[in-house]
PDB file of C-alpha atoms in Angstrom:
ATOM      1  CA  MET A  46       7.806  62.999  99.523  1.00 97.00           C
ATOM      2  CA  ALA A  47       7.862  59.884  97.362  1.00 97.00           C
ATOM      3  CA  ARG A  48       7.038  56.650  99.175  1.00 97.00           C
ATOM      4  CA  LEU A  49       7.069  53.002  98.128  1.00 96.00           C
ATOM      5  CA  ARG A  50       3.767  51.265  98.881  1.00 95.00           C
ATOM      6  CA  GLY A  51       3.883  47.528  99.616  1.00 93.00           C
ATOM      7  CA  PHE A  52       7.577  47.662 100.444  1.00 92.00           C
ATOM      8  CA  ARG A  53       7.306  45.909 103.800  1.00 90.00           C
ATOM      9  CA  ALA A  54       5.483  42.933 102.265  1.00 90.00           C
ATOM     10  CA  LEU A  55       8.134  42.776  99.562  1.00 91.00           C
ATOM     11  CA  ALA A  56      10.873  42.863 102.216  1.00 91.00           C
ATOM     12  CA  HIS A  57       9.527  39.611 103.663  1.00 91.00           C
ATOM     13  CA  ARG A  58       9.675  37.861 100.268  1.00 90.00           C
ATOM     14  CA  VAL A  59      12.957  39.084  98.782  1.00 91.00           C
ATOM     15  CA  ALA A  60      16.558  38.544  99.900  1.00 93.00           C
ATOM     16  CA  PRO A  61      17.996  41.644 101.616  1.00 93.00           C
ATOM     17  CA  GLU A  62      20.703  42.124  98.966  1.00 94.00           C
ATOM     18  CA  MET A  63      18.139  42.096  96.169  1.00 91.00           C
ATOM     19  CA  LEU A  64      15.844  44.401  98.138  1.00 93.00           C
ATOM     20  CA  VAL A  65      18.627  46.955  98.569  1.00 94.00           C
ATOM     21  CA  ASN A  66      20.299  46.642  95.161  1.00 94.00           C
ATOM     22  CA  GLU A  67      17.359  45.977  92.857  1.00 93.00           C
ATOM     23  CA  VAL A  68      14.568  47.876  94.581  1.00 95.00           C
ATOM     24  CA  LEU A  69      15.757  50.645  96.909  1.00 96.00           C
ATOM     25  CA  ASP A  70      18.897  51.665  95.017  1.00 96.00           C
ATOM     26  CA  ARG A  71      17.087  51.656  91.665  1.00 96.00           C
ATOM     27  CA  PHE A  72      14.146  53.602  93.079  1.00 97.00           C
ATOM     28  CA  PHE A  73      16.376  56.179  94.780  1.00 98.00           C
ATOM     29  CA  THR A  74      18.524  56.560  91.660  1.00 97.00           C
ATOM     30  CA  THR A  75      15.478  57.013  89.405  1.00 97.00           C
ATOM     31  CA  ALA A  76      13.829  59.459  91.811  1.00 97.00           C
ATOM     32  CA  SER A  77      17.039  61.436  92.398  1.00 98.00           C
ATOM     33  CA  GLU A  78      17.636  61.808  88.666  1.00 97.00           C
ATOM     34  CA  ALA A  79      14.104  63.172  88.170  1.00 97.00           C
ATOM     35  CA  VAL A  80      14.420  65.601  91.096  1.00 97.00           C
ATOM     36  CA  LEU A  81      17.778  66.930  89.912  1.00 96.00           C
ATOM     37  CA  GLN A  82      16.594  67.166  86.294  1.00 96.00           C
ATOM     38  CA  TYR A  83      13.832  69.564  87.383  1.00 95.00           C
ATOM     39  CA  GLY A  84      15.918  71.703  89.723  1.00 94.00           C
ATOM     40  CA  GLY A  85      15.051  70.085  93.028  1.00 95.00           C
ATOM     41  CA  VAL A  86      17.296  69.062  95.900  1.00 93.00           C
ATOM     42  CA  VAL A  87      17.265  65.566  97.383  1.00 95.00           C
ATOM     43  CA  ASP A  88      17.078  66.182 101.129  1.00 95.00           C
ATOM     44  CA  LYS A  89      17.135  62.626 102.408  1.00 95.00           C
ATOM     45  CA  PHE A  90      16.241  58.974 102.062  1.00 96.00           C
ATOM     46  CA  VAL A  91      14.148  57.683 104.955  1.00 93.00           C
ATOM     47  CA  GLY A  92      13.466  53.952 104.872  1.00 92.00           C
ATOM     48  CA  GLU A  93      11.564  53.434 101.611  1.00 95.00           C
ATOM     49  CA  SER A  94      10.895  57.153 101.070  1.00 96.00           C
ATOM     50  CA  LEU A  95      12.638  60.110  99.483  1.00 97.00           C
ATOM     51  CA  LEU A  96      12.218  63.725 100.580  1.00 97.00           C
ATOM     52  CA  ALA A  97      12.988  66.339  97.935  1.00 96.00           C
ATOM     53  CA  VAL A  98      12.674  70.112  98.017  1.00 95.00           C
ATOM     54  CA  PHE A  99      12.014  72.536  95.170  1.00 94.00           C
ATOM     55  CA  GLY A 100      12.609  76.265  95.516  1.00 89.00           C
ATOM     56  CA  TRP A 101      15.124  75.855  98.302  1.00 79.00           C
ATOM     57  CA  PRO A 102      17.624  77.183  99.200  1.00 76.00           C
ATOM     58  CA  ALA A 103      16.766  79.737  96.507  1.00 76.00           C
ATOM     59  CA  GLY A 104      13.423  79.901  94.739  1.00 75.00           C
ATOM     60  CA  ALA A 105      12.864  80.295  91.018  1.00 78.00           C
ATOM     61  CA  GLN A 106       9.851  81.450  89.045  1.00 81.00           C
ATOM     62  CA  ASP A 107       9.155  77.993  87.600  1.00 87.00           C
ATOM     63  CA  ASP A 108       9.396  75.962  90.841  1.00 90.00           C
ATOM     64  CA  ALA A 109       5.676  75.053  90.829  1.00 91.00           C
ATOM     65  CA  ILE A 110       5.834  73.807  87.225  1.00 93.00           C
ATOM     66  CA  ASN A 111       9.068  71.911  87.904  1.00 94.00           C
ATOM     67  CA  THR A 112       7.655  70.249  91.008  1.00 95.00           C
ATOM     68  CA  VAL A 113       4.494  69.029  89.281  1.00 94.00           C
ATOM     69  CA  THR A 114       6.395  67.976  86.144  1.00 94.00           C
ATOM     70  CA  CYS A 115       8.922  66.060  88.236  1.00 96.00           C
ATOM     71  CA  ALA A 116       6.109  64.145  89.956  1.00 96.00           C
ATOM     72  CA  ARG A 117       4.623  63.258  86.573  1.00 94.00           C
ATOM     73  CA  VAL A 118       7.979  62.093  85.195  1.00 95.00           C
ATOM     74  CA  LEU A 119       8.721  60.122  88.351  1.00 96.00           C
ATOM     75  CA  GLN A 120       5.367  58.321  88.255  1.00 95.00           C
ATOM     76  CA  ALA A 121       5.959  57.405  84.584  1.00 94.00           C
ATOM     77  CA  ALA A 122       9.512  56.180  85.262  1.00 95.00           C
ATOM     78  CA  PHE A 123       8.290  54.229  88.252  1.00 95.00           C
ATOM     79  CA  THR A 124       5.665  52.489  86.125  1.00 94.00           C
ATOM     80  CA  ARG A 125       8.512  51.085  84.014  1.00 94.00           C
ATOM     81  CA  LEU A 126      10.465  49.999  87.129  1.00 95.00           C
ATOM     82  CA  ARG A 127       7.344  48.386  88.534  1.00 94.00           C
ATOM     83  CA  ALA A 128       6.852  46.324  85.374  1.00 95.00           C
ATOM     84  CA  GLU A 129      10.467  45.109  85.572  1.00 94.00           C
ATOM     85  CA  TRP A 130      10.082  44.172  89.246  1.00 94.00           C
ATOM     86  CA  GLN A 131       6.815  42.387  88.540  1.00 93.00           C
ATOM     87  CA  GLY A 132       8.672  40.244  86.011  1.00 92.00           C
ATOM     88  CA  SER A 133      11.781  39.568  88.102  1.00 90.00           C
ATOM     89  CA  LEU A 134      10.309  39.492  91.627  1.00 89.00           C
ATOM     90  CA  GLY A 135       6.740  38.383  90.933  1.00 88.00           C
ATOM     91  CA  THR A 136       5.449  41.438  92.788  1.00 86.00           C
ATOM     92  CA  ALA A 137       6.273  45.109  93.015  1.00 89.00           C
ATOM     93  CA  PRO A 138       5.713  48.072  95.284  1.00 94.00           C
ATOM     94  CA  ALA A 139       3.678  51.037  94.089  1.00 95.00           C
ATOM     95  CA  LEU A 140       4.604  54.717  94.367  1.00 96.00           C
ATOM     96  CA  SER A 141       2.680  57.416  96.196  1.00 96.00           C
ATOM     97  CA  ILE A 142       3.763  61.046  96.109  1.00 96.00           C
ATOM     98  CA  GLY A 143       2.733  63.882  98.390  1.00 95.00           C
ATOM     99  CA  ILE A 144       3.620  67.484  97.566  1.00 95.00           C
ATOM    100  CA  GLY A 145       3.343  70.159 100.219  1.00 92.00           C
ATOM    101  CA  HIS A 146       3.697  73.874  99.585  1.00 91.00           C
ATOM    102  CA  GLY A 147       4.858  76.619 101.881  1.00 88.00           C
ATOM    103  CA  LEU A 148       7.760  77.865 103.906  1.00 87.00           C
ATOM    104  CA  VAL A 149      10.401  75.509 105.235  1.00 89.00           C
ATOM    105  CA  ILE A 150      13.201  76.028 107.690  1.00 90.00           C
ATOM    106  CA  GLY A 151      16.547  74.674 106.592  1.00 90.00           C
ATOM    107  CA  GLY A 152      19.608  74.093 108.659  1.00 89.00           C
ATOM    108  CA  SER A 153      21.939  71.745 110.385  1.00 90.00           C
ATOM    109  CA  ILE A 154      20.261  69.842 113.196  1.00 90.00           C
ATOM    110  CA  GLY A 155      21.268  67.002 115.435  1.00 92.00           C
ATOM    111  CA  SER A 156      23.634  66.364 118.269  1.00 95.00           C
ATOM    112  CA  ILE A 157      27.329  66.695 118.968  1.00 94.00           C
ATOM    113  CA  GLN A 158      27.751  63.134 117.665  1.00 97.00           C
ATOM    114  CA  HIS A 159      25.792  63.534 114.430  1.00 95.00           C
ATOM    115  CA  GLN A 160      24.502  66.466 112.365  1.00 93.00           C
ATOM    116  CA  ASP A 161      22.246  66.501 109.302  1.00 90.00           C
ATOM    117  CA  TYR A 162      21.416  69.416 107.058  1.00 88.00           C
ATOM    118  CA  THR A 163      17.685  69.236 106.433  1.00 91.00           C
ATOM    119  CA  VAL A 164      14.411  71.091 106.072  1.00 91.00           C
ATOM    120  CA  PHE A 165      11.358  71.031 108.288  1.00 90.00           C
ATOM    121  CA  GLY A 166       8.097  72.914 108.667  1.00 88.00           C
ATOM    122  CA  ASP A 167       4.458  72.765 107.620  1.00 87.00           C
ATOM    123  CA  ALA A 168       5.213  72.075 103.947  1.00 90.00           C
ATOM    124  CA  VAL A 169       7.287  69.015 104.889  1.00 92.00           C
ATOM    125  CA  ASP A 170       4.595  67.772 107.286  1.00 89.00           C
ATOM    126  CA  ILE A 171       1.957  68.214 104.586  1.00 90.00           C
ATOM    127  CA  ALA A 172       4.050  66.356 101.984  1.00 93.00           C
ATOM    128  CA  PHE A 173       4.612  63.504 104.430  1.00 92.00           C
ATOM    129  CA  SER A 174       0.917  63.292 105.301  1.00 90.00           C
ATOM    130  CA  LEU A 175      -0.187  63.434 101.647  1.00 91.00           C
ATOM    131  CA  SER A 176       2.265  60.694 100.653  1.00 94.00           C
ATOM    132  CA  GLU A 177       0.773  58.505 103.378  1.00 92.00           C
ATOM    133  CA  ARG A 178      -2.792  59.197 102.208  1.00 90.00           C
ATOM    134  CA  ALA A 179      -2.100  58.750  98.484  1.00 92.00           C
ATOM    135  CA  HIS A 180      -2.727  55.323  97.024  1.00 92.00           C
ATOM    136  CA  GLY A 181      -0.133  53.624  94.833  1.00 92.00           C
ATOM    137  CA  GLY A 182       0.234  55.496  91.556  1.00 93.00           C
ATOM    138  CA  GLU A 183      -1.313  58.685  92.965  1.00 93.00           C
ATOM    139  CA  THR A 184       0.134  62.134  93.553  1.00 94.00           C
ATOM    140  CA  LEU A 185      -1.655  64.332  96.091  1.00 93.00           C
ATOM    141  CA  ILE A 186      -0.748  68.023  96.034  1.00 93.00           C
ATOM    142  CA  SER A 187      -1.438  71.059  98.194  1.00 90.00           C
ATOM    143  CA  GLN A 188      -3.985  73.155  96.345  1.00 88.00           C
ATOM    144  CA  SER A 189      -1.856  76.212  97.144  1.00 88.00           C
ATOM    145  CA  LEU A 190       0.847  74.803  94.835  1.00 89.00           C
ATOM    146  CA  THR A 191      -1.512  74.279  91.915  1.00 87.00           C
ATOM    147  CA  ALA A 192      -2.664  77.882  92.397  1.00 85.00           C
ATOM    148  CA  GLN A 193       0.937  78.925  91.604  1.00 85.00           C
ATOM    149  CA  LEU A 194       0.689  77.434  88.108  1.00 84.00           C
ATOM    150  CA  ARG A 195       0.127  80.283  85.699  1.00 70.00           C
ATOM    151  CA  GLU A 196      -1.018  78.103  82.826  1.00 76.00           C
ATOM    152  CA  PRO A 197      -2.420  74.592  82.419  1.00 77.00           C
ATOM    153  CA  LEU A 198       0.174  71.873  81.976  1.00 84.00           C
ATOM    154  CA  GLU A 199      -0.350  69.674  78.957  1.00 84.00           C
ATOM    155  CA  GLY A 200      -1.651  66.236  79.882  1.00 83.00           C
ATOM    156  CA  ILE A 201      -2.159  67.061  83.572  1.00 86.00           C
ATOM    157  CA  THR A 202      -5.450  67.725  85.333  1.00 86.00           C
ATOM    158  CA  PHE A 203      -6.237  68.249  88.993  1.00 86.00           C
ATOM    159  CA  ASP A 204      -9.246  66.856  90.846  1.00 88.00           C
ATOM    160  CA  GLU A 205     -10.158  68.652  94.053  1.00 84.00           C
ATOM    161  CA  PHE A 206     -10.588  66.612  97.225  1.00 81.00           C
ATOM    162  CA  PRO A 207     -12.327  67.556 100.444  1.00 81.00           C
ATOM    163  CA  PRO A 208      -9.934  69.303 102.855  1.00 81.00           C
ATOM    164  CA  ILE A 209      -7.861  67.012 105.066  1.00 78.00           C
ATOM    165  CA  LYS A 210      -6.489  67.588 108.535  1.00 76.00           C
ATOM    166  CA  VAL A 211      -2.712  67.509 108.838  1.00 73.00           C
ATOM    167  CA  GLY A 212      -0.397  67.645 111.815  1.00 63.00           C
ATOM    168  CA  ASP A 213      -0.782  67.866 115.544  1.00 64.00           C
ATOM    169  CA  ASP A 214      -2.781  71.071 115.294  1.00 63.00           C
ATOM    170  CA  ALA A 215      -5.253  69.349 112.904  1.00 63.00           C
ATOM    171  CA  VAL A 216      -5.348  72.284 110.500  1.00 68.00           C
ATOM    172  CA  GLU A 217      -7.374  71.567 107.376  1.00 72.00           C
ATOM    173  CA  HIS A 218      -5.549  71.807 104.038  1.00 74.00           C
ATOM    174  CA  GLU A 219      -7.063  71.940 100.576  1.00 81.00           C
ATOM    175  CA  ILE A 220      -5.597  69.237  98.347  1.00 80.00           C
ATOM    176  CA  VAL A 221      -5.907  67.993  94.787  1.00 86.00           C
ATOM    177  CA  LEU A 222      -5.213  64.714  93.049  1.00 85.00           C
ATOM    178  CA  MET A 223      -2.971  65.016  90.000  1.00 83.00           C
ATOM    179  CA  ARG A 224      -4.073  62.997  86.977  1.00 81.00           C
ATOM    180  CA  THR A 225      -2.098  62.514  83.802  1.00 73.00           C
ATOM    181  CA  ASP A 226      -3.295  61.478  80.392  1.00 62.00           C
ATOM    182  CA  ALA A 227      -2.368  58.145  78.832  1.00 43.00           C
ATOM    183  CA  THR A 228       0.649  59.590  77.017  1.00 38.00           C
ATOM    184  CA  SER A 229       2.589  60.454  80.189  1.00 39.00           C
TER     185      SER A 229
END
C-alpha cells in the first residue's frame, strides 16, 4: 500500500483539476509503472492510495526481492516528483509505503449493481496499517517478508521495530523499516 501523506492539506490549497492531473494522476502513473516493472499487479486506487499485490494470482521465486526493490524504486521516483511539486505548487505530499506478507483471498466481490475483483486478508490489512504508521519517505515491511530474502540487497538495510498490533484481533506483527543508501 502506497499512500500520499499531506494530501488533504494540499487539496485545500490546489485547484481540483491540478490536484487530479498534476498530483494524483502523476503519482498513480509513476507507482503503476514501478509495480508493473517488478511483476506486481495494481489492485486498486483508493483516494490518495494505491494497493498493489506481488505473487498473486501466481507466485514466483523472486516475489520478495521484486516487492522490496519496487518499494525502493518507487520511493526514489517519488522523491523526484516531490521536488517538482515543491517547485510548482509550493508544497508537496510525502509517500509512505506499507508492505504486508501472507496469504490473500482474491475474487469478485460486491453487489448486483457493482462488482470489483480484489484481494483481502491479513496481508492486506497489515499493508494498510503499516502505510498508515509509516512517516513520509518511509517503507515499513512485515519481517516475514524480509525473511524470504535469500541474500542481502545492495544498498538496502532493515532496522527492526518493536512488534505492532494490527487489526481487530490486535495480533502483534514483527516489522522492519527499510533504509536505502544515498545512491538509491
